Coordinates of C-alpha atoms in Angstrom, one line a residue:
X1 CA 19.8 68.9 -109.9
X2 CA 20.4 65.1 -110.2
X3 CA 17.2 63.1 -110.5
X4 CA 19.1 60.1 -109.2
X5 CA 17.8 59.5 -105.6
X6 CA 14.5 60.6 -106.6
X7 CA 13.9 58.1 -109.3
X8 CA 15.4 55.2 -106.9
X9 CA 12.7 56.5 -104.3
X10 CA 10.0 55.6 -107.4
X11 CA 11.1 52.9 -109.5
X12 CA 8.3 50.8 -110.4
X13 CA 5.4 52.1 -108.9
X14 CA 3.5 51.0 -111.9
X15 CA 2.6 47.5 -110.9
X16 CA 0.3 44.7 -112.4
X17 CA -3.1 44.3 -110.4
X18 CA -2.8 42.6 -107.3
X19 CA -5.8 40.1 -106.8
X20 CA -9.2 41.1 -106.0
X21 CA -10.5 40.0 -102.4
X22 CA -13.3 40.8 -100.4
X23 CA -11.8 43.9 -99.1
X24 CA -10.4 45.1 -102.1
X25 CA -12.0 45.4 -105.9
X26 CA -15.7 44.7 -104.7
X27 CA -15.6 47.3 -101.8
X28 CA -14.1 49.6 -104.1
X29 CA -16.6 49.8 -107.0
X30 CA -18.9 51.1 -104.3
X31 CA -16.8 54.0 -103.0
X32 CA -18.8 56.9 -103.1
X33 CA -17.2 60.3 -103.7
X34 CA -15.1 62.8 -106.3
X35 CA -11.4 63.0 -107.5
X36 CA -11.1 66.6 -108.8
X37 CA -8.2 69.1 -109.5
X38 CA -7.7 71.7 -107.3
X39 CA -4.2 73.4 -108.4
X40 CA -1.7 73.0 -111.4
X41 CA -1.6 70.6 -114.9
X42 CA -1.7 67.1 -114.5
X43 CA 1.0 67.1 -117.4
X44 CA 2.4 70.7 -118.1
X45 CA 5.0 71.3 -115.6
X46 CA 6.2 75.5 -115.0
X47 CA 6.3 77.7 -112.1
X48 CA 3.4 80.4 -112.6
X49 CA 1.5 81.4 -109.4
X50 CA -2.8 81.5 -109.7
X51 CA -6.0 80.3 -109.8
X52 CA -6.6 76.4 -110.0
X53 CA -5.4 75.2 -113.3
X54 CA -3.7 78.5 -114.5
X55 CA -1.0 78.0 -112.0
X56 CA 2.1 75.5 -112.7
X57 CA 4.1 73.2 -110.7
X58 CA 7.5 71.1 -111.3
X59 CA 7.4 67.7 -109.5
X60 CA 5.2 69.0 -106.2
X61 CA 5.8 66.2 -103.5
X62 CA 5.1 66.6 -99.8
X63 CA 1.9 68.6 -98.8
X64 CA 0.9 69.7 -95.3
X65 CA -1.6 72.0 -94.1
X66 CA -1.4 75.5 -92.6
X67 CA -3.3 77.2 -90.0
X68 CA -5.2 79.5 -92.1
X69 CA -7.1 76.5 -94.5
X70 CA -4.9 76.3 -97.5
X71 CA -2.0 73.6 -98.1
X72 CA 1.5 74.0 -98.6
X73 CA 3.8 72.3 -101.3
X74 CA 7.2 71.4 -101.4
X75 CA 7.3 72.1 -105.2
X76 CA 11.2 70.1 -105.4
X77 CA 12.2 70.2 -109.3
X78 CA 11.2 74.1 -109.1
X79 CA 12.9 73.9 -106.0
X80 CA 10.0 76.5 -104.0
X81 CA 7.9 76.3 -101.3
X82 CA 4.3 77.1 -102.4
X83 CA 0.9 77.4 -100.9
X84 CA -1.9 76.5 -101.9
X85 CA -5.3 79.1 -100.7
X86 CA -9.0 77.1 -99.9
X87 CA -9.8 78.6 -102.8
X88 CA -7.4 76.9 -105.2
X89 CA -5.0 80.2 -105.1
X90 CA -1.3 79.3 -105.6
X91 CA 0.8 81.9 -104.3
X92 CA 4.9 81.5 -103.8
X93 CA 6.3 81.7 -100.3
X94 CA 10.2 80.9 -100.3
X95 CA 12.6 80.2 -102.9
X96 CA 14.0 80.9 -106.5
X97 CA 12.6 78.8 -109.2
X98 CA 15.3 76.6 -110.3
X99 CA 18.0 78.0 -108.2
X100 CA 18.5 74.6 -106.9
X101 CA 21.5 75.2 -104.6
X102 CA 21.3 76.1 -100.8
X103 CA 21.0 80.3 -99.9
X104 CA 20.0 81.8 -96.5
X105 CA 18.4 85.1 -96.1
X106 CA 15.0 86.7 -97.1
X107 CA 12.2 84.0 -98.4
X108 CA 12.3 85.7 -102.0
X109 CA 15.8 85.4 -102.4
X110 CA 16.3 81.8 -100.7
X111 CA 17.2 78.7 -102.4
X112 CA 16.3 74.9 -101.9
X113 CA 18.5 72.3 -103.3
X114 CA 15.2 69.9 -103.5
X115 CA 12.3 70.3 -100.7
X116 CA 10.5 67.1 -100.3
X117 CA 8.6 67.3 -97.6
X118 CA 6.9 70.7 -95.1
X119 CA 5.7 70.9 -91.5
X120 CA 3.9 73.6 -89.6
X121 CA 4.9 74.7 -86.0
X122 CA 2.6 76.1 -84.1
X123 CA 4.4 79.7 -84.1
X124 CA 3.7 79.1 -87.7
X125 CA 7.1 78.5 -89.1
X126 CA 7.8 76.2 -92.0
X127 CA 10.2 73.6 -91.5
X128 CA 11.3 71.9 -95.0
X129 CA 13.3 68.6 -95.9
X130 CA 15.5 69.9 -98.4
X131 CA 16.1 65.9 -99.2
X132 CA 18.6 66.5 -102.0
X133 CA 21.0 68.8 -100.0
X134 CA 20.7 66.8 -96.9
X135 CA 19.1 69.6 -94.5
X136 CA 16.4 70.7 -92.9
X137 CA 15.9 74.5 -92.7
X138 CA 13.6 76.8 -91.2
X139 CA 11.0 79.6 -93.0
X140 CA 10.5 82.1 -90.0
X141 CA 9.8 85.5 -89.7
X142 CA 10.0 85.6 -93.9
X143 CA 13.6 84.8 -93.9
X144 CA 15.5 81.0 -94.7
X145 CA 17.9 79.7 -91.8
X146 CA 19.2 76.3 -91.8
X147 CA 17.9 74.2 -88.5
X148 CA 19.9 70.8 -89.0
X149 CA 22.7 69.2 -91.2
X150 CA 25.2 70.5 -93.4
X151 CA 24.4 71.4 -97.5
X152 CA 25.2 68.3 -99.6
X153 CA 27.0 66.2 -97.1
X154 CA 25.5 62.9 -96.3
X155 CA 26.3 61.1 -93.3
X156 CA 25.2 60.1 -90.0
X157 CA 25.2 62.2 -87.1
X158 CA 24.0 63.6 -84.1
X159 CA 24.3 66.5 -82.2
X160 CA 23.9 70.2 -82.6
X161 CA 22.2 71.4 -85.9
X162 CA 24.9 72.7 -88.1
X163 CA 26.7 69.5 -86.8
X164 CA 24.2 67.0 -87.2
X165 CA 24.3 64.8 -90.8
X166 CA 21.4 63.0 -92.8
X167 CA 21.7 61.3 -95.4
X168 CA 17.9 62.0 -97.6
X169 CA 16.0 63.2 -95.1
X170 CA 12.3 62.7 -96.2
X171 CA 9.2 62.7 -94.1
X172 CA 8.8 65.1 -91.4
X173 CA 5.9 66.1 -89.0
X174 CA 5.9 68.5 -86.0
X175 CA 5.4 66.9 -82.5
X176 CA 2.4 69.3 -80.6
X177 CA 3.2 68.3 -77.2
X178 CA 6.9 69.2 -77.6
X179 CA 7.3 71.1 -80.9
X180 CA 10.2 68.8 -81.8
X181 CA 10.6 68.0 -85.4
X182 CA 10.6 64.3 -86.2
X183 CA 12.5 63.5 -89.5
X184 CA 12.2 60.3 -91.5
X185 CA 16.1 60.1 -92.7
X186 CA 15.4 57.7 -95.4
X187 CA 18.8 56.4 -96.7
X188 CA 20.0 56.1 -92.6
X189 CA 16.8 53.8 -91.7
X190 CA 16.2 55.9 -89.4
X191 CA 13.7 58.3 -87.1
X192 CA 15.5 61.5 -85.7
X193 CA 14.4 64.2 -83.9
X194 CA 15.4 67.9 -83.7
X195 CA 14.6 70.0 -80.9
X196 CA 13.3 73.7 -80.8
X197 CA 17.0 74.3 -80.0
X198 CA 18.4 72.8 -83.3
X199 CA 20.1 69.3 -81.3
X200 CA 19.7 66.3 -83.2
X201 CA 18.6 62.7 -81.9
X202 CA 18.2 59.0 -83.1
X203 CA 14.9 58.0 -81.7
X204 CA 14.5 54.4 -83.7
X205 CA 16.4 52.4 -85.9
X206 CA 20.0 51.9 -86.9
X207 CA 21.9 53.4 -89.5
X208 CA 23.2 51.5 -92.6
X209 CA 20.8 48.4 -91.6
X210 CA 17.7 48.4 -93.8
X211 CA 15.9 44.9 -92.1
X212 CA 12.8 45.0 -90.0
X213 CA 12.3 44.5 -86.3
X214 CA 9.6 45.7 -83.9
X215 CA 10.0 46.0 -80.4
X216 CA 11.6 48.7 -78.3
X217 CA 13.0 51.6 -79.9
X218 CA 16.5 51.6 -79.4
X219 CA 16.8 48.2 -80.9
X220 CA 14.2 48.2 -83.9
X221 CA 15.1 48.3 -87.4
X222 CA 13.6 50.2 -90.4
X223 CA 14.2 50.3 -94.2
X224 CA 13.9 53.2 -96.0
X225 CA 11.5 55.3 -94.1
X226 CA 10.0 58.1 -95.7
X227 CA 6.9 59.4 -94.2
X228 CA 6.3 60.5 -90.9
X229 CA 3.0 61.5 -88.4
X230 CA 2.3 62.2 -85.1
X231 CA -1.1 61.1 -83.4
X232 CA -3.0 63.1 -80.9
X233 CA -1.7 60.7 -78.1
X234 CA 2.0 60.6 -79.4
X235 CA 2.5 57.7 -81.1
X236 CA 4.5 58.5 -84.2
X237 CA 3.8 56.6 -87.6
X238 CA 6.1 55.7 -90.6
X239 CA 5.7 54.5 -93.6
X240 CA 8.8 51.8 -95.3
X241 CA 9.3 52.4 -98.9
X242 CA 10.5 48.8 -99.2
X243 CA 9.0 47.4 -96.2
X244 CA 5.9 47.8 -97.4
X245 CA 4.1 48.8 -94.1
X246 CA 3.5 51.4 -92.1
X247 CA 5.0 51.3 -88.1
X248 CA 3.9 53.3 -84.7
X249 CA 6.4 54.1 -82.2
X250 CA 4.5 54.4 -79.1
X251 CA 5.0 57.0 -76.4
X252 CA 6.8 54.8 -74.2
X253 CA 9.5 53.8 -77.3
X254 CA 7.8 50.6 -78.1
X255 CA 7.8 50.3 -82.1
X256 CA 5.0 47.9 -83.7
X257 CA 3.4 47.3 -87.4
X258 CA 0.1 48.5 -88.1
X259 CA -0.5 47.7 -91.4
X260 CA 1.0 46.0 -94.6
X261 CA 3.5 42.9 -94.3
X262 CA 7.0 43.4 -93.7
X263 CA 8.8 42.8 -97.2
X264 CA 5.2 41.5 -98.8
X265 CA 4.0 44.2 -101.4
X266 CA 0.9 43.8 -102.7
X267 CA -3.0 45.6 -102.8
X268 CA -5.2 44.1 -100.1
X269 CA -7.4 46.1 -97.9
X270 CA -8.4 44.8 -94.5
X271 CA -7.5 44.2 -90.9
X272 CA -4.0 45.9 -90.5
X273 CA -1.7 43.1 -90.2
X274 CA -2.9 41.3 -93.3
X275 CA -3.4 44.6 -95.5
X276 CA -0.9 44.9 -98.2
X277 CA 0.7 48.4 -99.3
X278 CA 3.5 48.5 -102.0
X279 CA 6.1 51.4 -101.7
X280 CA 4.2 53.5 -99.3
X281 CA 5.3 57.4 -99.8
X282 CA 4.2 60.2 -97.3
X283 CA 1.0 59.9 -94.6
X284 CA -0.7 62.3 -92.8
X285 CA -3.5 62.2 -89.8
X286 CA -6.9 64.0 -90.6
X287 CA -8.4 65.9 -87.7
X288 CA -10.7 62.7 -86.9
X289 CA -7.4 60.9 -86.7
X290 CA -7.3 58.6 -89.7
X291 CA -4.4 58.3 -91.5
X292 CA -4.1 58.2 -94.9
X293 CA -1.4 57.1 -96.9
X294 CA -0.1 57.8 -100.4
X295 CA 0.1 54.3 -101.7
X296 CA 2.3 55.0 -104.7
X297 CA 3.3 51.2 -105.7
X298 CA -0.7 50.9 -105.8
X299 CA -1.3 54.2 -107.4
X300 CA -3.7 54.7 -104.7
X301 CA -5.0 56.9 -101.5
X302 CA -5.2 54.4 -98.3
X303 CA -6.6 55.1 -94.9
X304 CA -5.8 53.3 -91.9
X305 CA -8.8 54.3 -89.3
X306 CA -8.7 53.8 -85.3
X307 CA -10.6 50.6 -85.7
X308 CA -6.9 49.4 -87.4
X309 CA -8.7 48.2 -90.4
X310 CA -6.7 49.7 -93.8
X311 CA -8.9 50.8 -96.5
X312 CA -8.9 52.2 -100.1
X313 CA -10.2 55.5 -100.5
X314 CA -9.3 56.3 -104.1
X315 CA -7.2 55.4 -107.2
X316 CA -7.4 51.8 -109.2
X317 CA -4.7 49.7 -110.4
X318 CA -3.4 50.6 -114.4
X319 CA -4.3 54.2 -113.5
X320 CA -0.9 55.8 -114.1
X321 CA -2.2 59.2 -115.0
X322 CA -4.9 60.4 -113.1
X323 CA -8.4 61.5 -114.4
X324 CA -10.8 63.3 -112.3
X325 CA -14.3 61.6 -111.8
X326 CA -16.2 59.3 -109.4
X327 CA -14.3 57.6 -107.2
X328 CA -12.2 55.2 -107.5
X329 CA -11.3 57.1 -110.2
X330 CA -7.2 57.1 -111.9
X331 CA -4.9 58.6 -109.2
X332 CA -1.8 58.2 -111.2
X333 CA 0.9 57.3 -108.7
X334 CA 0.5 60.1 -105.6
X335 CA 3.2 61.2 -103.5
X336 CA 1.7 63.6 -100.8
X337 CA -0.9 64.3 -98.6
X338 CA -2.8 66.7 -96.1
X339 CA -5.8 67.3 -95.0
X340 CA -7.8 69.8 -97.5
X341 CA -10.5 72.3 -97.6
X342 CA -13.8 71.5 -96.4
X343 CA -12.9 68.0 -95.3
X344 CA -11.2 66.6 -98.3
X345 CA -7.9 64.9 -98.7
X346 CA -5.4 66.7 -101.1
X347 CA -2.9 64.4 -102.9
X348 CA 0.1 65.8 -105.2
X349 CA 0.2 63.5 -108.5
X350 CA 2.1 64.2 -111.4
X351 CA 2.3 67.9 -111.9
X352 CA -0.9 68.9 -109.9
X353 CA -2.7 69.3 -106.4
X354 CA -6.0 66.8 -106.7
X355 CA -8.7 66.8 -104.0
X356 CA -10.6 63.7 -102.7
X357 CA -14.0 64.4 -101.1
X358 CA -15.9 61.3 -99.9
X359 CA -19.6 61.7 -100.1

């Protein structure tokens, strides 16, 4: 499987320390809490189901967590859908290690071109982003169907499942009131969502215009979106790779910018509109509804609370490998994350699961 897309999506996430404010480096030190490793090698990648840190990984991305307390992986260079136990038990659910092309059928025998990014209905199936083949398919019932797109075919499209396109669909998130699927389809710009009967919609954005533009829906403009969560009162929130920021599209289609500055990177906690994020990755709402966001440019966890302040939980700047400790602690550059055991936050870095626990 190329690498190609993948790398463009993380080009220089390493970054030079952005200045320290009153928000940021001070506020910080004081954090109070644990970075610890729940599942995998921080360096050794593999596929090997088990306990903690006898069980292996290959570039785990996007997390999201499952009825029954545990956390599911999109495990995208093994090319597997995995799940994680609240004990720290990795077991395998769908997909051939390595396979890396696109097979229907029975979850054992089911391949994934590249999962990036899982959602839970509340039937309990698994819907995955198979980013790299440009689908989105559906674990039911322990077999693999495809739900939307067509295997390997980028393009633009909506419409009924099979004849929908995306081009690097990324983010996704189940809607509860509906059960709708919403999809961040990256390398389109745009939000799409896919109903329980497989038909496609555009519900923001325009394809092939990467800009930014709030206002109503039909007319606002993203750039590269690839993370995607749905609020207890239906707002949906986004995160913009090279925006910078993360967006809420209201109930009533009006789209806004919560936090970060349009096409401003940089590391500033704060009051939303002057925060700074660089090259946010995937975001997730915790049952108190905060939302926290894998600041990858920043190598750091943010959270984004109802007062709209935006806050650092965890990682420092230089910390490009991450080392379990007090927090801040070294995140290394984190991709996913889901709400975890026992109130934590888990966050897939390099070839692991961590957990964050705030004290």
């Amino acid at each position: 499987m190329s690498l190609r897309r993948r790398q463009f999506l993380q080009a220089a996430c390493t970054v030079a320390a952005f200045g320290a404010s009153a928000w940021s480096s001070s506020a910080r030190a004081e954090q109070a809490g644990s970075l610890s490793l729940w599942a995998g090698d921080l360096r050794q990648h593999g596929h090997v189901d088990g306990l903690g840190a006898a069980a292996r990984f290959f570039d785990p991305r996007g997390l999201c967590a499952d009825p029954h307390g545990g956390v599911l992986v999109a495990d995208a260079a093994n090319a597997t859908v995995r799940r994680i136990g609240a004990d720290g038990r990795v077991s395998s659910l769908a997909g051939v290690p390595e396979l890396r092309k696109t097979v229907e059928g029975p979850a054992a025998q089911a391949g994934f071109v590249g999962p990036d990014a899982l959602a839970v209905g509340a039937d309990g199936s698994i819907y995955v982003a198979d980013s790299y083949a440009n689908t989105l398919r559906l674990l039911r019932d322990g077999t693999v169907s495809l739900l939307a797109g067509a295997d390997q075919l980028p393009g633009y499209a909506d419409g009924p499942g099979a004849q929908a396109r995306f081009n690097h669909p990324v983010g996704i998130a189940v809607d509860p009131r509906s059960g709708d699927l919403l999809v961040a389809d990256a390398y389109n710009h745009t939000i799409r969502r896919v109903g329980r009967d497989g038909l496609v919609s555009t519900v923001a954005g325009t394809p092939g215009i990467n800009e930014h533009r709030d206002g109503p829906a039909r007319h606002a403009l993203f750039n590269t979106p690839v993370g995607v969560a749905v609020h207890g009162d239906g707002s949906v929130y986004v995160s913009e790779y090279f925006n910078h920021d993360i967006r809420r599209i209201s109930p009533k289609g009006e789209v806004s910018t919560v936090a970060g500055m349009p096409g401003q990177p940089g590391d500033l906690d704060g009051p939303g509109p002057r925060a700074q994020l660089r090259r946010p990755q995937q975001i997730a709402f915790d049952a108190a509804g905060v939302l926290y966001i894998a600041d990858a440019g920043n190598l750091e966890l943010r959270a984004l609370g109802g007062d709209g302040v935006l806050r650092t939980v965890a990682g420092t700047q230089g910390g490009e490998l991450a080392a379990p400790g007090p927090l801040p602690a070294a995140l290394g550059a984190p991709y996913g994350v889901a709400p975890g055991p026992q109130g934590s936050i888990a966050v897939s870095s390099g070839q692991a699961v961590l957990l964050v626990r705030s004290a």
